[in-house]
Short mmCIF file of C-alpha atoms in Angstrom, two decimals:
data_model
loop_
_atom_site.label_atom_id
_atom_site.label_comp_id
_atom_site.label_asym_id
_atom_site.label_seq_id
_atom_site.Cartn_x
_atom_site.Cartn_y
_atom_site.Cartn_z
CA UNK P 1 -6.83 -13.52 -11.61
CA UNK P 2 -9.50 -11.47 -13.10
CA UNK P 3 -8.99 -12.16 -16.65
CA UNK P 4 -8.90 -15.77 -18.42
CA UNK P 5 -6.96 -15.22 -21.25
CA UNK P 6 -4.04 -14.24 -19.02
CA UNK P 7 -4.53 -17.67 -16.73
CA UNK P 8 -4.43 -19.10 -19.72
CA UNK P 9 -1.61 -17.88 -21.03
CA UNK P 10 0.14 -18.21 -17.36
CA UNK P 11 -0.42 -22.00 -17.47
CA UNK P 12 0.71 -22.32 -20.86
CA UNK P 13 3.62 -20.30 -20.77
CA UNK P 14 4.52 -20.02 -17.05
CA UNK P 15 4.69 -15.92 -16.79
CA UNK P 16 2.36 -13.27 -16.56
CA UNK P 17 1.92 -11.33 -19.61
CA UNK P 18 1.06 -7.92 -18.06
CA UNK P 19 3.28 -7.49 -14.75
CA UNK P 20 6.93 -9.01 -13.90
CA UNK P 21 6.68 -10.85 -16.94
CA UNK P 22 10.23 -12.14 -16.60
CA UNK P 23 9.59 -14.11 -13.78
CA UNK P 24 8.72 -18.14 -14.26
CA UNK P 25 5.82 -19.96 -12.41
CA UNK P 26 6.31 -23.15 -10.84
CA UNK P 27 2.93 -24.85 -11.97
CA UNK P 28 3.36 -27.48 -9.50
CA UNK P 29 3.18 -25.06 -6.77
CA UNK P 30 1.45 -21.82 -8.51
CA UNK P 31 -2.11 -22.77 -9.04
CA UNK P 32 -3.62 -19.65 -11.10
CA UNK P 33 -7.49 -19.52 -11.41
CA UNK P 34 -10.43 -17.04 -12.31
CA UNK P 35 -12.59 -18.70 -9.32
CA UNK P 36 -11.97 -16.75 -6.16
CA UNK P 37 -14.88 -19.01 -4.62
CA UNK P 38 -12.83 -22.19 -5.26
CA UNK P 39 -9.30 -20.19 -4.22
CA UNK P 40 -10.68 -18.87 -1.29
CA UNK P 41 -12.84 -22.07 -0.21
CA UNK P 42 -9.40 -24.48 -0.66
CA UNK P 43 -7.18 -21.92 1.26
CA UNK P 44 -5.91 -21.47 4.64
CA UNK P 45 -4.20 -18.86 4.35
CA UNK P 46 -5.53 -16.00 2.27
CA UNK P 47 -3.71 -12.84 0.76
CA UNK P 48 -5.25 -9.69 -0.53
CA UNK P 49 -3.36 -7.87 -3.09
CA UNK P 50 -5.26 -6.23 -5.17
CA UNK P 51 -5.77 -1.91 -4.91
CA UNK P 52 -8.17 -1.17 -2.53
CA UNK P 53 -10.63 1.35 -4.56
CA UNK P 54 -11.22 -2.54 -6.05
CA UNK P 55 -11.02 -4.64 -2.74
CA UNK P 56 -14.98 -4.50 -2.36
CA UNK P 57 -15.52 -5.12 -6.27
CA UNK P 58 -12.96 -8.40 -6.03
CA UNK P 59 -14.44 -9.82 -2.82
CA UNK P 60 -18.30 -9.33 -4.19
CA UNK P 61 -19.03 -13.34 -4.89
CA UNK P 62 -17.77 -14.41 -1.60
CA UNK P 63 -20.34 -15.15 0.96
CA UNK P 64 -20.34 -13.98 4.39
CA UNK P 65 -18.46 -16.97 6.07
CA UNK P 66 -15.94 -17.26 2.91
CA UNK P 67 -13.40 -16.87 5.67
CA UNK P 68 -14.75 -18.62 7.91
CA UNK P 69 -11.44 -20.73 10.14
CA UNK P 70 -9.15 -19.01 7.79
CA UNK P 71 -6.19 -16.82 8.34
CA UNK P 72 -6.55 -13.19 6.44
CA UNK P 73 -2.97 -11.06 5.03
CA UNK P 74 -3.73 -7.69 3.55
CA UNK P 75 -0.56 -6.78 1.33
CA UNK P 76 -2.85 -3.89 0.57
CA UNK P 77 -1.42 -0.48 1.57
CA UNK P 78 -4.83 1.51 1.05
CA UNK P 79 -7.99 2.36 2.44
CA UNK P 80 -11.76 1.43 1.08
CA UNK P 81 -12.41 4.98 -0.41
CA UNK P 82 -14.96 6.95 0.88
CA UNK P 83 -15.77 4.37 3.58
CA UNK P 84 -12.38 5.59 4.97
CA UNK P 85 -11.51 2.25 6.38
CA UNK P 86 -8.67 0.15 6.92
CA UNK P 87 -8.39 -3.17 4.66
CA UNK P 88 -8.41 -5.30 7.69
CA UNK P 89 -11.62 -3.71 9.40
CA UNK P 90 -13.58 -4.20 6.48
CA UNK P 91 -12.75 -7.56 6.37
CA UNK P 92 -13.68 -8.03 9.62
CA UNK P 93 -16.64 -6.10 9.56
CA UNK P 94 -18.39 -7.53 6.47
CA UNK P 95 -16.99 -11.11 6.58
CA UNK P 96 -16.60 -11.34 10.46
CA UNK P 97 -13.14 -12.34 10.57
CA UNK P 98 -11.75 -12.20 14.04
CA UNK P 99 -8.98 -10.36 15.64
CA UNK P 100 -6.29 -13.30 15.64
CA UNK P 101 -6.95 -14.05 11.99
CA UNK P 102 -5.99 -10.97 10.57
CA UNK P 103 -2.80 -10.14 9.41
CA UNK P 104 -0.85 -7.32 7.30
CA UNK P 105 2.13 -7.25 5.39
CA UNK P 106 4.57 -4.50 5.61
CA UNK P 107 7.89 -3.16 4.93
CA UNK P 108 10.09 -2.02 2.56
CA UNK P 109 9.61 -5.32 0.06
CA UNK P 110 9.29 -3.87 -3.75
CA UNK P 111 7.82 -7.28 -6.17
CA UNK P 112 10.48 -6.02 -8.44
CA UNK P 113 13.32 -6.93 -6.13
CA UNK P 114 11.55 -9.50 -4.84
CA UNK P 115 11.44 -10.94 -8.66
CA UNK P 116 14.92 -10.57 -8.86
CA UNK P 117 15.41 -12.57 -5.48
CA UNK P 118 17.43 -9.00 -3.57
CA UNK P 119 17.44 -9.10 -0.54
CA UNK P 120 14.06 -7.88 1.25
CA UNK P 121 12.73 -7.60 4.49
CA UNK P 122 9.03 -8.19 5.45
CA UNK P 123 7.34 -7.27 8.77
CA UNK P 124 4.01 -9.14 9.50
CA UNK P 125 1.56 -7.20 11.72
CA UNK P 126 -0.94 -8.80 14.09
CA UNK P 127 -2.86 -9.05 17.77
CA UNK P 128 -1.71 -12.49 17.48
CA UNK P 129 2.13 -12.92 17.25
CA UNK P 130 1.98 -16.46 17.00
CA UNK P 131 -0.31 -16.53 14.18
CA UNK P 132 2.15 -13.95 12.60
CA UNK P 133 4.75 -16.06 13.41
CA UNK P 134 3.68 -18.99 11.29
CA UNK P 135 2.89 -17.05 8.64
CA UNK P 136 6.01 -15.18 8.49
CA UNK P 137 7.45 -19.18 8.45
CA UNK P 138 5.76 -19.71 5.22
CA UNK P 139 7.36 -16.64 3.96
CA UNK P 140 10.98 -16.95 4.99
CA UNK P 141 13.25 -18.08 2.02
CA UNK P 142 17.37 -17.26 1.71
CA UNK P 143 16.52 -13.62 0.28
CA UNK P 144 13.68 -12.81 2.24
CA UNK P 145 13.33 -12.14 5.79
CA UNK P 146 10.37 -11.64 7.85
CA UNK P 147 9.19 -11.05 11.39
CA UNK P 148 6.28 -10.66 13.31
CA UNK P 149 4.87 -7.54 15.63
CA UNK P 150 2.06 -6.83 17.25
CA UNK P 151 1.02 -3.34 15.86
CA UNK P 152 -1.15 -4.06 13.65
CA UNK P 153 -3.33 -1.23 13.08
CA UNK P 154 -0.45 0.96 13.32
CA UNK P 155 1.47 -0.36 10.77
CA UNK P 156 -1.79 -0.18 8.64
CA UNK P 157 -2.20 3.46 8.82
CA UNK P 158 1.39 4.13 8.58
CA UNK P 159 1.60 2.29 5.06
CA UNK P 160 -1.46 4.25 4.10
CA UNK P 161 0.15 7.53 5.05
CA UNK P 162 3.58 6.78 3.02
CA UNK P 163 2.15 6.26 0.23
CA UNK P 164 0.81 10.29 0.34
CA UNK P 165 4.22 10.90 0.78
CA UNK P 166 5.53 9.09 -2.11
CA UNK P 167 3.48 11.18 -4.01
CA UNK P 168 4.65 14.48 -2.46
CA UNK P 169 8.19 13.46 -3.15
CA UNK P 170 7.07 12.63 -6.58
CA UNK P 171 5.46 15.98 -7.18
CA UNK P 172 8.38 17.78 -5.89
CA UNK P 173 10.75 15.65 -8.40
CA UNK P 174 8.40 16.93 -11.16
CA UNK P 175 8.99 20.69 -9.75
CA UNK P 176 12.48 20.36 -9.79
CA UNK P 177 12.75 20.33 -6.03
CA UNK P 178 16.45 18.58 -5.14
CA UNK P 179 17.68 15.82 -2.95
CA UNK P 180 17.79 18.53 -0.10
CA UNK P 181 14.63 19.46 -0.30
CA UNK P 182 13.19 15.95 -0.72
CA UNK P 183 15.61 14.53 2.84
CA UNK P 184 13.40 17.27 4.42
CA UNK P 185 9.79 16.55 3.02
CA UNK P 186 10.83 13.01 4.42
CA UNK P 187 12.00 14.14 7.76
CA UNK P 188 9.23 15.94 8.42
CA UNK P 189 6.62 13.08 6.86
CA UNK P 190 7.77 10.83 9.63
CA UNK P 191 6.84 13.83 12.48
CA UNK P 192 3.50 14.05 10.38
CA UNK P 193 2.94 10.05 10.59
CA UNK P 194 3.77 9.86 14.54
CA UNK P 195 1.61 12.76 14.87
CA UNK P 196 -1.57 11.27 13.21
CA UNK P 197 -0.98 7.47 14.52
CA UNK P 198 -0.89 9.49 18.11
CA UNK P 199 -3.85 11.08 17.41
CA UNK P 200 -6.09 7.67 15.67
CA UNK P 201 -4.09 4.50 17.45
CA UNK P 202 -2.33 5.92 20.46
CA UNK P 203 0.70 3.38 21.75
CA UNK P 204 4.47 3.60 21.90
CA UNK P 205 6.24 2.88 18.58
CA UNK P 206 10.14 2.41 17.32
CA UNK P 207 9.05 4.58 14.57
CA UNK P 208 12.62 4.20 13.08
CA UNK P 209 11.89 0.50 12.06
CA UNK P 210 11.91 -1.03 8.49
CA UNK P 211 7.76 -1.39 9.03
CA UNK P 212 7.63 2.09 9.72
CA UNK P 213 10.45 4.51 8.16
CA UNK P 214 11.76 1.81 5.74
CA UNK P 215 8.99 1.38 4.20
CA UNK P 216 8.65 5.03 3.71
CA UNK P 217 12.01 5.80 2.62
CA UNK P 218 11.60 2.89 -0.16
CA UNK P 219 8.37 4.25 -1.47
CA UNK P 220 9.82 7.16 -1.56
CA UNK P 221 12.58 6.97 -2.87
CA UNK P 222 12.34 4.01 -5.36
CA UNK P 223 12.29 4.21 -9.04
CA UNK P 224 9.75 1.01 -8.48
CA UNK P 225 7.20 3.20 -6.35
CA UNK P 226 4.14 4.06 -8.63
CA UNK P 227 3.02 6.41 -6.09
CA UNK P 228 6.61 8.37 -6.64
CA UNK P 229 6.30 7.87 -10.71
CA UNK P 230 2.41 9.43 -10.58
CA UNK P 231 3.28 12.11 -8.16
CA UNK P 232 5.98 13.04 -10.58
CA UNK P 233 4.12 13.28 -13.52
CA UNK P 234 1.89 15.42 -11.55
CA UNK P 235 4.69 17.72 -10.98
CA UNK P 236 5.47 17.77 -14.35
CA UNK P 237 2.02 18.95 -14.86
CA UNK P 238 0.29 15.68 -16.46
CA UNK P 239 -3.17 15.99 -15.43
CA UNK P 240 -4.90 13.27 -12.42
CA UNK P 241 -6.65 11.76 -15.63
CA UNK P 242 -4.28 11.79 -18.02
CA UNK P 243 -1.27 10.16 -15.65
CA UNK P 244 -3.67 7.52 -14.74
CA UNK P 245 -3.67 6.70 -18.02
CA UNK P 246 -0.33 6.50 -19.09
CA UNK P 247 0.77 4.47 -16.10
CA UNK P 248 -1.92 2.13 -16.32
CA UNK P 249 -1.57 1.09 -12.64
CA UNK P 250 -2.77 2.45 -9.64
CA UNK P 251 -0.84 4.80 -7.23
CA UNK P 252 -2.62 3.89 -3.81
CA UNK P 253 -1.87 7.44 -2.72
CA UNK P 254 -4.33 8.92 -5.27
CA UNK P 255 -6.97 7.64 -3.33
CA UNK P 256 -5.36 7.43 -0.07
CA UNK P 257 -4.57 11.08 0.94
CA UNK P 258 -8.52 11.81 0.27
CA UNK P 259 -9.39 8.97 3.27
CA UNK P 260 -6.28 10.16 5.68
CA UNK P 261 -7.71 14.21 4.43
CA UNK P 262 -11.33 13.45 5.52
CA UNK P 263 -10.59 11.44 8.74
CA UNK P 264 -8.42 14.31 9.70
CA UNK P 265 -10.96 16.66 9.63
CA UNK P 266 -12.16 14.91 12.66
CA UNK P 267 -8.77 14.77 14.60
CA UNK P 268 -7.57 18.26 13.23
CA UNK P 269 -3.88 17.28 13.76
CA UNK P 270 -1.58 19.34 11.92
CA UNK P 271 -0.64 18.02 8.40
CA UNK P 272 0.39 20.20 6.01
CA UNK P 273 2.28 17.11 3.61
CA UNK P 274 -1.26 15.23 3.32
CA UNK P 275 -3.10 18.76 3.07
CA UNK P 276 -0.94 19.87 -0.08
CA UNK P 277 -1.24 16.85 -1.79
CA UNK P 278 -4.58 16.52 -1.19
CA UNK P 279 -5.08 20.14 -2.58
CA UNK P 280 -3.40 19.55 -5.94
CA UNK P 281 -4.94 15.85 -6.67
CA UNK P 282 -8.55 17.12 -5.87
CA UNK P 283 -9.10 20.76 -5.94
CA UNK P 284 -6.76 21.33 -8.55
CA UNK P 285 -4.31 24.05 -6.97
CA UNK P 286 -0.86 24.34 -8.73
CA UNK P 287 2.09 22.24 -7.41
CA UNK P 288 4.06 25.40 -7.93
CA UNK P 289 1.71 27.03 -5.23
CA UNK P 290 1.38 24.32 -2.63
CA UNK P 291 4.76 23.68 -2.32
CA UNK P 292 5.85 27.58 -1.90
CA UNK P 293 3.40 26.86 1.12
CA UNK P 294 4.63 23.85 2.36
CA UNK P 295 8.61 24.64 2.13
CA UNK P 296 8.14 27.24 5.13
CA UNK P 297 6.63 24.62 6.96
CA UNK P 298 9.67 22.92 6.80
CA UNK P 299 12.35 23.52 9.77
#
């Protein structure tokens, strides 16, 4: 944890004052620290969670071989802005961690209902499915189920790209767009998805699974998805700055739909959710006006 007044207070109190601060800590098995040298260095297994606009900024002290033997989870569904690349490349990439070490957690799995022990299903992507097999050992408890599959980059991108869509159900919420309306934005998201994960990481996918559309449907549908809540308030006419602000936690979409918006520029596929959402976030164009566009899009 970054700050050491709140490890403090975790270890004297057993909760986190600033996020599911309901939930108890088991000290014996929860060992919270400021030192990610120490964390990382005592760990074999190793999860990111943190936004990834902050991914580079949180992983500055670690040397090169930090991960050296170790086996990588990215529970990070964003890119490195303006790099425009995947959590798991730049991991490998600046730290050199192989192919079979990395790993990334997906599915529709809010920490909310997690907290509250619901039931909650995780899928673990890899290239190795028996390292994601062990790890999805480690994870398995009576309310939470978890497999392994071997699409990793695809399930990557996809939880990037729902995220955008959150928002543009969010921002059609704060319109006044209905439940109608919003069954169709997400119909057509998933065409836009399959369409772009064709285009960037071509191979055959159930695109109806929980890593997939579940995760989408929960993010956007959820009254625990930030992305949803920020999008909304965008709708509602709350300015980028000032619903930043007020929510005081980061909707990975904000940043998201600019890295999906400039890599598509290369591809050119048609994608008129990610276009509109990038239009209002960053060039300012009314909600009102993108989404008269985008509803005769819609079939």
């Amino acid at each position: 944890m970054r700050n050491s007044n709140d490890v403090q207070h975790l270890i004297k109190f057993r909760h986190n004052p600033r996020y599911l601060s309901q939930v108890s800590f088991d000290l014996d098995y929860v060992k919270p620290s400021t030192d990610i040298q120490a964390v990382v260095a005592s760990s074999d297994w190793v999860i990111l969670a943190v936004p990834a606009a902050f991914v580079q900024q949180a992983l500055a002290d670690l040397p090169e071989d930090a991960f050296s033997g170790k086996v990588v989870a990215s529970a990070i569904k964003g890119m490195i802005p303006k790099e425009n690349v995947l959590i798991t490349d730049y991991v490998k990439s600046r730290y050199g961690v192989e192919d079979e070490n990395l790993l990334v957690i997906a599915g529709p799995c809010h920490a909310e209902e997690v907290a509250l022990e619901k039931q909650s299903y995780l899928t673990i992507g890899s290239h190795n499915l028996a390292t994601a097999d062990r790890f999805c050992e480690l994870l398995r408890n009576r309310y939470v189920k978890a497999n392994p599959l071997d699409d990793l980059d695809g399930i990557e991108y996809c939880a990037v790209m729902k995220n955008v869509i959150a928002l543009a159900c969010g921002i059609a919420r704060g319109q006044n767009y209905g439940d109608n309306f919003q069954a169709v934005l997400v119909s057509n998201a998933m065409f836009e998805i399959e369409r772009f994960l064709d285009a960037i990481m071509p191979l055959h996918r159930a695109l109806a699974g929980s890593a997939y559309l579940g995760d989408l449907l929960v993010t956007a549908y959820s009254q625990f998805s930030r992305n949803r809540t920020f999008g909304n308030m965008i709708g509602r006419g709350y300015t980028v700055k000032s619903a930043q602000v007020e929510m005081n936690m980061v909707a990975e979409g904000y940043y998201a739909v600019q890295s999906i918006y400039e890599l598509n520029k290369k591809l050119k596929v048609d994608m008129p959710i990610t276009r509109a959402v990038y239009h209002i976030l960053y060039e300012r164009i009314s909600p009102a006006v993108e989404f008269e566009i985008l509803k005769d899009k819609f079939k």
